[in-house]
Coordinates of C-alpha atoms and ligand atoms in Angstrom, one line a residue:
M1 CA 0.0 0.1 0.3
T2 CA 2.5 3.0 -1.6
G3 CA 2.0 4.7 -3.7
I4 CA -1.1 6.6 -5.9
S5 CA -1.1 4.7 -9.1
T6 CA -1.2 1.6 -6.7
F7 CA -3.6 3.1 -4.8
R8 CA -5.1 3.7 -8.3
K9 CA -5.4 0.2 -9.1
H10 CA -6.9 -1.3 -5.6
A11 CA -9.6 1.7 -5.8
S12 CA -11.0 0.6 -9.1
D13 CA -11.1 -3.3 -7.6
V14 CA -13.3 -1.9 -4.5
I15 CA -15.5 0.0 -7.3
N16 CA -16.0 -3.3 -8.4
W17 CA -16.2 -5.5 -5.3
I18 CA -19.1 -2.8 -4.5
I19 CA -20.7 -3.1 -7.9
D20 CA -20.6 -6.8 -7.9
Y21 CA -22.1 -6.8 -4.3
Y22 CA -24.8 -5.5 -5.3
K23 CA -25.4 -7.0 -8.5
N24 CA -25.3 -10.2 -6.5
I25 CA -26.9 -9.0 -3.9
K26 CA -29.6 -11.9 -4.4
A27 CA -27.4 -15.1 -4.2
Y28 CA -26.4 -14.2 -0.6
P29 CA -29.0 -15.2 1.8
V30 CA -29.6 -12.8 4.0
K31 CA -29.0 -13.3 7.2
S32 CA -25.4 -15.2 8.2
V33 CA -25.8 -18.7 9.6
V34 CA -22.7 -18.5 10.5
K35 CA -22.1 -20.2 14.1
P36 CA -20.3 -18.4 16.8
R37 CA -16.2 -18.6 16.5
E38 CA -16.6 -19.5 13.4
I39 CA -15.2 -16.0 11.6
F40 CA -12.9 -15.7 15.0
N41 CA -11.8 -19.1 14.4
Q42 CA -10.9 -18.4 10.7
L43 CA -8.3 -15.5 11.6
P44 CA -4.9 -15.6 12.0
A45 CA -4.1 -14.9 16.0
K46 CA -1.0 -12.6 15.7
P47 CA -0.5 -9.1 13.3
P48 CA 1.5 -9.7 9.7
E49 CA 4.7 -8.7 10.4
H50 CA 5.1 -7.5 6.5
G51 CA 2.7 -5.6 4.9
E52 CA 0.3 -7.8 2.4
K53 CA -0.7 -8.1 -0.9
F54 CA -4.5 -6.0 -1.7
D55 CA -5.3 -8.7 -3.7
T56 CA -5.3 -11.5 -1.1
L57 CA -7.0 -8.8 1.4
L58 CA -9.6 -8.7 -0.9
E59 CA -9.3 -13.1 -1.5
D60 CA -9.7 -12.8 2.1
L61 CA -12.9 -10.6 2.7
N62 CA -14.8 -12.7 0.2
K63 CA -14.3 -16.2 1.9
I64 CA -13.9 -15.1 5.7
I65 CA -16.0 -12.2 6.0
I66 CA -18.8 -11.8 3.6
P67 CA -20.3 -15.9 4.9
G68 CA -20.4 -13.9 8.3
M69 CA -22.1 -10.6 7.1
T70 CA -25.8 -10.0 7.6
H71 CA -27.2 -8.3 4.5
W72 CA -28.6 -5.2 5.3
Q73 CA -28.7 -4.0 1.8
H74 CA -30.6 -7.2 0.4
P75 CA -34.1 -5.9 -0.8
D76 CA -35.6 -9.6 1.2
F77 CA -34.0 -7.7 4.6
F78 CA -37.6 -7.3 6.3
A79 CA -36.0 -7.5 9.7
Y80 CA -35.7 -4.9 13.0
F81 CA -36.2 -1.2 10.6
P82 CA -34.2 -0.9 7.9
A83 CA -31.0 1.1 8.0
N84 CA -30.8 2.0 4.6
T85 CA -29.0 3.2 2.1
S86 CA -28.1 4.4 -1.4
F87 CA -25.3 4.4 -4.0
P88 CA -25.5 8.4 -3.3
S89 CA -24.8 8.0 0.0
I90 CA -22.2 5.3 -0.5
L91 CA -20.4 7.9 -2.7
G92 CA -20.5 10.8 -0.3
E93 CA -19.1 8.4 2.8
M94 CA -16.3 7.3 0.4
I95 CA -15.4 11.2 -0.1
T96 CA -15.3 11.7 3.3
A97 CA -12.9 9.2 4.5
A98 CA -10.9 10.3 1.9
L99 CA -10.7 13.9 3.5
G100 CA -10.4 12.4 6.5
A101 CA -11.3 15.1 8.4
Q102 CA -11.7 15.5 11.9
C103 CA -14.4 18.3 12.3
M104 CA -15.1 19.2 15.6
K105 CA -14.8 22.8 15.7
W106 CA -16.1 25.4 12.4
E107 CA -11.7 26.2 12.5
T108 CA -11.3 22.7 11.7
S109 CA -13.0 22.4 8.9
P110 CA -15.0 25.4 8.0
A111 CA -17.1 23.5 4.8
A112 CA -18.3 20.7 7.2
A113 CA -19.6 23.3 10.1
E114 CA -21.5 25.0 7.7
L115 CA -22.6 22.3 5.4
E116 CA -23.6 20.7 8.8
E117 CA -26.0 23.7 9.7
M118 CA -27.7 23.9 5.9
M119 CA -28.9 20.3 5.7
M120 CA -30.0 20.4 9.3
N121 CA -32.2 23.5 8.4
W122 CA -33.0 21.8 4.8
L123 CA -34.3 19.1 6.8
K124 CA -36.3 21.1 8.9
Q125 CA -37.8 22.6 5.8
M126 CA -38.5 19.3 4.7
T127 CA -40.3 17.6 7.9
G128 CA -42.1 20.9 9.3
L129 CA -40.2 21.0 12.1
P130 CA -40.5 24.7 13.6
Q131 CA -38.2 27.0 12.1
A132 CA -36.5 28.2 15.3
F133 CA -35.0 25.0 15.9
H134 CA -31.1 24.3 15.8
G135 CA -30.3 21.1 14.5
V136 CA -27.3 19.0 14.8
I137 CA -26.6 15.5 13.6
Q138 CA -25.6 12.9 16.4
D139 CA -24.2 9.5 15.9
T140 CA -27.3 7.9 16.7
A141 CA -30.7 8.8 18.2
S142 CA -29.7 7.1 21.9
T143 CA -27.1 9.8 22.3
A144 CA -29.5 12.5 20.9
T145 CA -32.2 11.6 23.6
L146 CA -28.7 11.0 26.5
C147 CA -27.9 14.9 25.5
A148 CA -31.8 15.7 25.9
I149 CA -31.7 14.8 29.5
L150 CA -28.8 16.0 30.3
T151 CA -29.6 19.4 28.8
A152 CA -32.9 18.6 30.2
R153 CA -31.1 18.3 33.7
E154 CA -28.8 21.7 33.2
S155 CA -31.7 23.2 32.4
L156 CA -33.6 23.2 35.5
S157 CA -31.0 22.8 38.2
D158 CA -29.8 26.3 36.2
F159 CA -26.5 24.6 35.8
K160 CA -25.4 23.6 39.3
I161 CA -25.5 20.0 38.3
N162 CA -22.3 20.0 36.3
S163 CA -20.4 21.9 38.3
E164 CA -22.0 20.8 41.8
G165 CA -23.1 16.9 40.7
Y166 CA -26.0 15.9 42.6
S167 CA -27.3 17.3 45.9
G168 CA -30.3 15.3 46.3
Q169 CA -33.3 16.3 44.4
Q170 CA -34.8 13.5 43.5
F171 CA -36.0 13.2 39.2
R172 CA -38.8 11.9 37.4
V173 CA -38.6 11.0 33.5
Y174 CA -41.3 9.5 32.0
C175 CA -42.0 7.6 28.6
S176 CA -44.9 4.8 27.4
E177 CA -43.9 1.4 28.2
E178 CA -43.1 0.9 24.4
A179 CA -40.6 3.8 24.4
H180 CA -37.5 2.6 22.9
S181 CA -34.8 0.5 25.7
S182 CA -32.2 4.0 24.8
V183 CA -34.6 6.1 27.3
E184 CA -34.1 4.4 30.3
K185 CA -29.8 3.7 29.3
A186 CA -29.9 7.7 28.7
V187 CA -31.3 8.0 32.6
K188 CA -29.0 5.6 34.0
I189 CA -26.2 7.4 32.2
A190 CA -28.0 10.5 33.4
G191 CA -27.4 9.1 37.4
I192 CA -31.1 10.0 37.8
G193 CA -31.7 6.1 39.0
S194 CA -33.5 3.5 36.3
R195 CA -36.2 3.3 39.1
N196 CA -37.2 7.5 38.2
L197 CA -37.9 6.2 35.1
I198 CA -41.7 6.0 34.9
K199 CA -43.9 4.5 32.4
I200 CA -46.8 5.5 31.4
K201 CA -49.5 3.0 30.6
T202 CA -50.5 2.3 26.4
D203 CA -54.0 2.2 25.0
A204 CA -55.3 -0.3 22.4
V205 CA -52.6 1.1 19.5
F206 CA -49.7 1.3 22.2
A207 CA -49.7 4.5 22.2
L208 CA -48.8 6.9 25.6
I209 CA -52.3 7.5 27.6
P210 CA -51.8 11.0 28.5
E211 CA -54.3 11.2 31.4
E212 CA -52.2 8.5 32.9
L213 CA -49.3 10.6 32.3
E214 CA -51.0 13.4 34.2
K215 CA -51.8 11.5 36.9
A216 CA -48.2 10.6 37.4
I217 CA -46.4 13.3 37.4
K218 CA -49.1 15.1 40.0
R219 CA -48.4 12.4 41.7
D220 CA -45.0 12.5 42.1
V221 CA -45.2 16.5 42.3
E222 CA -47.1 15.4 45.4
S223 CA -44.4 13.0 46.7
G224 CA -41.5 15.9 46.6
L225 CA -40.5 14.4 43.6
T226 CA -39.8 16.2 40.7
P227 CA -40.5 16.0 37.0
L228 CA -37.5 16.1 34.6
C229 CA -38.2 14.9 30.8
V230 CA -40.9 13.4 29.4
V231 CA -40.1 10.9 25.8
A232 CA -42.5 10.7 23.2
A233 CA -42.0 8.4 20.7
L234 CA -43.3 9.3 17.4
G235 CA -42.8 6.0 15.9
T236 CA -42.5 3.1 18.6
T237 CA -39.9 0.4 17.6
G238 CA -42.4 -2.2 18.8
S239 CA -45.1 -1.5 16.2
T240 CA -44.5 1.9 15.1
A241 CA -47.2 3.7 17.8
V242 CA -47.5 7.6 17.7
D243 CA -47.9 9.3 20.8
P244 CA -50.4 12.3 20.9
L245 CA -48.4 14.7 21.3
E246 CA -50.7 18.0 21.6
Q247 CA -52.1 16.4 24.3
I248 CA -48.5 15.1 26.3
S249 CA -47.4 19.0 25.0
K250 CA -50.1 21.0 26.9
I251 CA -48.8 18.7 30.2
T252 CA -45.7 19.6 30.0
K253 CA -46.3 22.7 29.6
K254 CA -48.6 22.7 32.3
F255 CA -45.8 21.3 34.5
G256 CA -42.5 22.6 32.8
I257 CA -41.4 19.9 32.3
W258 CA -39.3 19.6 29.1
L259 CA -40.3 17.6 26.3
H260 CA -38.1 14.9 23.8
I261 CA -39.1 13.1 20.9
D262 CA -37.9 10.6 20.2
A263 CA -39.3 9.8 15.9
A264 CA -35.9 7.5 15.6
Y265 CA -37.9 5.3 12.4
A266 CA -40.9 7.5 11.6
G267 CA -40.0 10.9 11.8
S268 CA -38.8 10.2 8.1
A269 CA -42.5 9.6 7.0
L270 CA -42.4 13.3 8.5
I271 CA -41.4 14.9 4.3
L272 CA -45.3 12.9 3.6
P273 CA -47.4 15.9 4.1
E274 CA -49.8 13.3 4.5
Y275 CA -48.2 12.7 7.9
R276 CA -47.5 16.3 9.6
W277 CA -50.2 16.0 12.2
M278 CA -48.1 14.3 14.2
I279 CA -46.3 17.0 14.9
K280 CA -49.4 18.9 16.5
G281 CA -47.9 20.8 19.7
I282 CA -44.1 20.6 18.7
E283 CA -43.6 24.4 18.8
N284 CA -43.6 23.1 22.9
A285 CA -41.1 20.3 22.2
D286 CA -37.1 21.4 23.6
S287 CA -36.1 18.8 21.7
F288 CA -36.3 15.9 18.6
V289 CA -34.3 13.5 16.6
F290 CA -34.7 11.3 14.0
N291 CA -32.8 9.2 12.3
P292 CA -32.4 9.7 8.1
H293 CA -29.8 6.4 8.8
K294 CA -32.9 5.4 9.1
W295 CA -35.3 5.6 6.0
L296 CA -34.0 8.7 4.3
F297 CA -31.5 6.5 2.7
I298 CA -28.2 8.1 4.2
N299 CA -25.8 5.3 5.6
F300 CA -25.5 4.7 9.4
D301 CA -24.5 7.3 11.3
C302 CA -26.8 10.1 11.2
S303 CA -29.3 11.2 13.2
A304 CA -30.3 14.8 12.9
Y305 CA -31.3 16.5 16.4
F306 CA -32.9 18.9 17.0
V307 CA -33.3 21.7 19.5
Q308 CA -35.7 24.5 20.7
S309 CA -32.3 26.4 22.7
K310 CA -28.7 25.8 21.5
E311 CA -27.7 28.1 24.1
K312 CA -28.7 25.4 26.5
L313 CA -26.6 22.5 25.0
V314 CA -23.8 24.4 24.4
H315 CA -24.3 25.9 28.0
T316 CA -24.9 21.5 29.4
F317 CA -21.5 20.4 26.7
R318 CA -19.1 23.2 26.2
L319 CA -15.3 22.8 27.5
V320 CA -12.9 24.8 26.2
P321 CA -9.2 24.1 26.8
E322 CA -6.4 25.7 25.8
Y323 CA -5.4 23.8 22.7
L324 CA -8.7 24.6 21.8
K325 CA -9.5 27.7 21.3
T326 CA -9.8 29.5 18.2
S327 CA -10.3 33.2 16.6
T328 CA -14.0 32.5 15.9
D329 CA -14.9 31.0 19.2
G330 CA -19.0 32.4 19.9
E331 CA -19.2 33.1 16.2
V332 CA -19.3 30.5 14.6
N333 CA -20.9 26.6 15.2
D334 CA -18.3 24.5 16.8
Y335 CA -20.4 21.9 17.3
S336 CA -18.1 19.7 19.6
D337 CA -19.7 21.8 21.9
W338 CA -23.2 20.4 20.8
G339 CA -22.9 16.5 22.3
I340 CA -21.1 14.3 23.7
Q341 CA -18.0 13.6 21.1
L342 CA -14.7 15.5 20.7
G343 CA -14.0 14.5 17.4
R344 CA -16.5 14.0 14.3
R345 CA -16.8 13.1 11.1
F346 CA -17.7 14.7 8.3
R347 CA -21.1 13.4 7.6
A348 CA -23.0 15.9 6.3
L349 CA -22.2 15.3 3.5
K350 CA -23.4 12.0 2.5
L351 CA -26.3 14.1 3.6
W352 CA -25.7 16.8 0.9
F353 CA -25.4 14.0 -1.9
V354 CA -28.5 12.2 -0.8
L355 CA -30.8 15.1 -0.8
R356 CA -29.6 17.1 -4.6
S357 CA -29.7 13.1 -5.9
F358 CA -33.4 12.1 -4.6
G359 CA -34.9 15.3 -4.5
I360 CA -37.9 15.5 -2.0
I361 CA -40.1 14.6 -4.3
G362 CA -37.9 10.9 -5.2
L363 CA -37.6 10.7 -1.5
Q364 CA -41.3 11.0 -0.8
E365 CA -42.0 8.1 -3.6
K366 CA -39.8 6.2 -2.3
L367 CA -41.1 6.7 0.7
R368 CA -45.1 6.2 -0.6
T369 CA -43.7 3.2 -2.3
H370 CA -42.5 1.7 1.3
I371 CA -45.9 2.6 3.0
S372 CA -47.8 0.7 -0.2
L373 CA -45.9 -2.2 0.6
A374 CA -46.6 -2.8 4.3
R375 CA -50.3 -1.7 3.9
F376 CA -50.4 -4.9 0.8
F377 CA -48.9 -6.8 2.8
A378 CA -51.1 -6.8 6.0
D379 CA -53.9 -7.1 3.3
E380 CA -52.5 -10.8 1.9
I381 CA -51.2 -12.3 5.1
T382 CA -55.1 -11.4 6.3
K383 CA -57.0 -12.8 3.5
T384 CA -56.9 -16.5 4.4
G385 CA -57.2 -15.9 8.5
S386 CA -54.7 -17.6 8.8
F387 CA -52.8 -15.2 10.5
K388 CA -53.9 -12.0 12.4
L389 CA -52.5 -7.8 12.5
M390 CA -51.6 -7.2 16.0
A391 CA -51.3 -3.2 15.7
P392 CA -52.6 -1.1 13.3
V393 CA -50.3 -0.8 10.1
N394 CA -49.2 3.4 10.4
F395 CA -46.0 3.6 8.5
G396 CA -43.7 0.9 6.7
L397 CA -44.2 -2.0 9.6
V398 CA -46.2 -4.8 10.0
C399 CA -47.2 -6.5 12.9
F400 CA -48.7 -9.9 13.0
R401 CA -49.1 -13.3 13.9
Y402 CA -50.3 -16.7 12.9
V403 CA -52.7 -18.2 14.2
P404 CA -53.9 -21.4 12.6
E405 CA -57.3 -22.8 12.7
G406 CA -58.0 -25.5 16.5
S407 CA -57.7 -24.4 19.5
M408 CA -54.4 -23.6 20.3
G409 CA -53.2 -21.6 24.2
K410 CA -51.9 -18.3 24.1
K411 CA -48.1 -20.0 25.1
E412 CA -48.7 -23.0 22.5
L413 CA -49.5 -19.4 19.6
D414 CA -46.3 -17.9 20.9
E415 CA -44.2 -21.2 20.9
L416 CA -45.4 -21.8 17.1
N417 CA -44.7 -18.5 16.2
E418 CA -41.3 -18.1 17.7
R419 CA -40.8 -21.7 15.6
L420 CA -41.6 -19.8 12.4
L421 CA -39.6 -17.5 12.6
H422 CA -36.9 -19.5 12.9
E423 CA -38.0 -21.8 10.4
I424 CA -37.8 -18.2 8.1
N425 CA -34.9 -16.7 9.2
D426 CA -33.2 -19.8 8.8
S427 CA -34.3 -20.3 5.5
G428 CA -32.0 -17.7 4.3
K429 CA -34.1 -16.2 2.0
I430 CA -36.1 -13.8 3.9
Y431 CA -35.1 -12.1 7.4
L432 CA -37.7 -10.8 9.7
S433 CA -38.0 -10.3 13.4
H434 CA -39.9 -9.9 16.6
T435 CA -41.4 -7.6 19.2
R436 CA -44.3 -9.2 21.6
L437 CA -47.3 -6.9 21.8
N438 CA -49.8 -6.8 25.4
G439 CA -47.5 -10.2 25.5
E440 CA -47.7 -11.9 22.5
Y441 CA -45.3 -12.7 20.6
T442 CA -45.7 -10.9 17.2
L443 CA -44.0 -11.2 13.7
R444 CA -42.1 -7.7 12.3
I445 CA -41.6 -7.2 8.9
Q446 CA -40.9 -3.8 7.4
T447 CA -41.1 -2.8 4.0
N448 CA -38.8 -0.1 4.0
Q449 CA -35.2 -1.6 2.4
T450 CA -33.6 1.0 -0.2
S451 CA -34.7 -1.4 -3.3
V452 CA -37.7 -3.5 -2.4
T453 CA -39.8 -4.1 -4.3
H454 CA -43.4 -5.3 -5.2
E455 CA -42.1 -8.7 -6.3
N456 CA -40.2 -9.0 -3.3
V457 CA -42.7 -8.6 -0.7
M458 CA -45.3 -11.5 -3.2
E459 CA -42.6 -13.8 -2.7
A460 CA -41.9 -13.1 1.5
I461 CA -46.1 -13.9 1.6
K462 CA -45.6 -17.3 -0.1
L463 CA -42.7 -18.4 1.6
I464 CA -44.6 -16.9 5.5
E465 CA -47.7 -19.0 4.3
D466 CA -45.6 -22.1 3.2
A467 CA -43.4 -22.1 6.0
A468 CA -46.4 -21.6 8.3
S469 CA -48.9 -24.5 6.8
G470 CA -45.4 -26.8 6.9
I471 CA -45.0 -26.1 10.7
T472 CA -48.5 -26.8 11.2
A473 CA -48.3 -30.0 9.7
N474 CA -45.2 -31.1 11.8
Y475 CA -47.3 -30.2 14.7
E476 CA -49.6 -32.4 14.7
Ligands
LIG501 C1 -34.2 2.5 16.0 C2 -35.2 3.6 17.6 C3 -34.1 3.5 18.4 C4 -32.3 3.8 18.3 O1 -31.7 4.6 17.4 P1 -29.6 4.4 17.4 O2 -29.9 5.8 16.5 O3 -29.7 2.7 16.9 O4 -30.2 4.5 18.9 C5 -34.4 5.1 19.2 N1 -35.7 4.9 19.6 C6 -36.3 4.0 18.5 C7 -38.0 4.6 18.5 C8 -36.1 3.7 17.7 O5 -36.7 3.0 16.8

């Protein structure tokens, strides 16, 4: 690995490798079938003394690594939520890697800071977020939620906990029973204690019940506890339930509580005007996060975090040791002051590449296709009566369960569905995941993969139906 001419040759080999990978992606099992340690045991235990040939490296990539990959960009990847990429995003990431810039402060790469500011402004317009909000790219929604809870804590304590540490208050944080585990992680890290995370009951469609939230807050206030933050979810991970933001925002306003919104997956749907109802009440929110790296065709990682007050955010995190002082301090956005990490990748570039390549209309068309595929799946799978829907289809996710004729108990059905999931995934043809809704084992299929088509979804339906008939035949 020395000269630029060797690099030219290897770079073109890698580009060809990438093109072939995408051309042949259907040939791979979607979910890797390797056993634990299978990859590890093929790797030399010692690093090489001397540099090796790039060709042998590529050979080993094909031989050792690829069989151990689960192919998230496979059109038959229907598990979890997607971690979408797209060709413009890949190209943007390649240039980010080539520039190899550390974008911690404005001065360390002015264009990175200014492009980030403008991309966040574009996203604000595209999603209908208030123009007064300020945006910053974080690595993940988990980090953004931690930032929100820390900023809420500092804002409420007049920035005293940062300097003095805790002095006896018992803070309370609220979210629904269906909220993502990152909320609990943030509460633990922020020193609030997971027993002070209050999980509010949800209704028939798994959305937070605002009356229950208000009751819990009142109870805590009466007991001398300090309500700190409510985390509302727009699109829960289990079933994409949408918490009633407008009602929640009235409660947080009334009690002066920080309102953070976790729209990690479904926030992308806000680029469609028909989904804007979800953010009624947003002007009373303090912070909002969504993940373009889930459903906007931007490579992981790229979480868009928006705050009402950039002063509070910066005040919570900013520290300027001598070696980081620059002549533009205070004049420009130094994004290392806007979160936890100092060093930052140039992530705005891939966003710029994708937004310009697709255009708003191109992105809208993709999302609408994905949503219609989910509805199509839901209609088809329930036709015979052997499957039932476990939650409304709000976006591009369907939660369903196999319920064959006969009189199986809940527990038996749980086992049956678990076996069905393993059977389907072990086939390597498609990959689904699961959750529990009302305690019942539930299969999840998301139809948001960048290149998913109607044919892929039809094949998935057939495969699921066949696997289900097979499994009941064995059961009897
Ligand atoms: C995926 C998801 C998260 C976690 O996202 P990361 O970016 O991986 O931290 C948080 N909340 C919800 C609702 C999610 O769906």
